[in-house]
Coordinates of C-alpha atoms in Angstrom, one line a residue:
X1 CA 124.8 -158.4 -130.8
X2 CA 126.4 -161.9 -130.4
X3 CA 124.0 -164.8 -130.5
X4 CA 124.9 -165.9 -126.8
X5 CA 123.6 -162.3 -125.8
X6 CA 120.6 -162.6 -127.8
X7 CA 119.7 -165.9 -126.3
X8 CA 120.4 -164.7 -122.7
X9 CA 118.3 -161.6 -123.3
X10 CA 115.4 -163.8 -124.6
X11 CA 115.7 -166.2 -121.7
X12 CA 115.9 -163.3 -119.2
X13 CA 112.8 -161.6 -120.7
X14 CA 110.8 -165.0 -120.6
X15 CA 112.1 -165.5 -117.0
X16 CA 111.0 -162.2 -115.9
X17 CA 107.6 -162.7 -117.5
X18 CA 107.1 -166.0 -115.7
X19 CA 108.6 -164.6 -112.6
X20 CA 111.5 -167.0 -112.4
X21 CA 114.3 -165.8 -110.1
X22 CA 117.5 -164.6 -111.8
X23 CA 119.6 -166.9 -109.8
X24 CA 117.9 -169.9 -111.3
X25 CA 118.0 -168.4 -114.8
X26 CA 121.8 -167.7 -114.4
X27 CA 122.4 -171.3 -113.1
X28 CA 120.5 -172.8 -116.0
X29 CA 122.4 -170.6 -118.5
X30 CA 125.7 -171.6 -116.9
X31 CA 124.9 -175.2 -116.9
X32 CA 123.7 -175.0 -120.6
X33 CA 126.8 -173.3 -121.5
X34 CA 129.0 -175.8 -119.7
X35 CA 127.2 -178.6 -121.4
X36 CA 127.4 -177.1 -125.0
X37 CA 130.9 -175.5 -124.8
X38 CA 132.9 -177.0 -122.1
X39 CA 131.9 -180.7 -122.1
X40 CA 132.9 -181.5 -125.7
X41 CA 136.3 -180.1 -124.9
X42 CA 136.9 -182.0 -121.7
X43 CA 136.8 -185.5 -120.7
X44 CA 133.8 -187.4 -119.3
X45 CA 135.9 -188.0 -116.1
X46 CA 136.2 -184.2 -115.6
X47 CA 132.5 -183.6 -116.0
X48 CA 131.8 -186.5 -113.5
X49 CA 134.1 -184.9 -111.0
X50 CA 132.4 -181.5 -111.4
X51 CA 128.9 -183.0 -111.1
X52 CA 130.0 -184.8 -107.9
X53 CA 131.4 -181.6 -106.5
X54 CA 128.2 -179.8 -107.2
X55 CA 126.2 -182.4 -105.4
X56 CA 128.7 -182.7 -102.5
X57 CA 128.5 -179.1 -101.6
X58 CA 124.9 -178.8 -102.3
X59 CA 122.7 -177.1 -104.9
X60 CA 122.2 -173.9 -103.1
X61 CA 125.9 -173.4 -102.4
X62 CA 126.7 -174.3 -106.1
X63 CA 124.2 -171.7 -107.2
X64 CA 125.8 -169.0 -104.9
X65 CA 129.1 -169.9 -106.6
X66 CA 127.6 -169.7 -110.0
X67 CA 126.3 -166.3 -109.2
X68 CA 129.8 -165.1 -108.5
X69 CA 130.9 -166.4 -111.9
X70 CA 130.6 -164.0 -115.0
X71 CA 127.4 -164.9 -116.8
X72 CA 129.4 -166.1 -119.8
X73 CA 132.5 -167.9 -118.7
X74 CA 135.2 -168.3 -121.3
X75 CA 135.7 -171.8 -122.3
X76 CA 139.1 -173.0 -121.2
X77 CA 140.4 -175.1 -124.0
X78 CA 142.9 -177.6 -122.8
X79 CA 145.2 -179.2 -125.2
X80 CA 144.5 -182.9 -125.7
X81 CA 147.0 -185.2 -124.0
X82 CA 146.8 -187.8 -126.7
X83 CA 146.7 -186.9 -130.4
X84 CA 145.7 -189.3 -133.1
X85 CA 147.3 -188.9 -136.4

């Protein structure tokens, strides 16, 4: 079993034991995966825009959108515009 699934299963089990709604767990897992996987590959500007968009549409609406996403979204790796050699 891949480490991500092990972590997700553990978080889900803890969440069930503490009676935390799955929606909140999925949102937290999504945000953690975004911070750990996507952010180092993107610019701070992109992250700022994404954060502003979430606050603009509101947390409940953003949570509903997150629910529609797969639990483990694939990281989209963009080629850097500038390469330093």
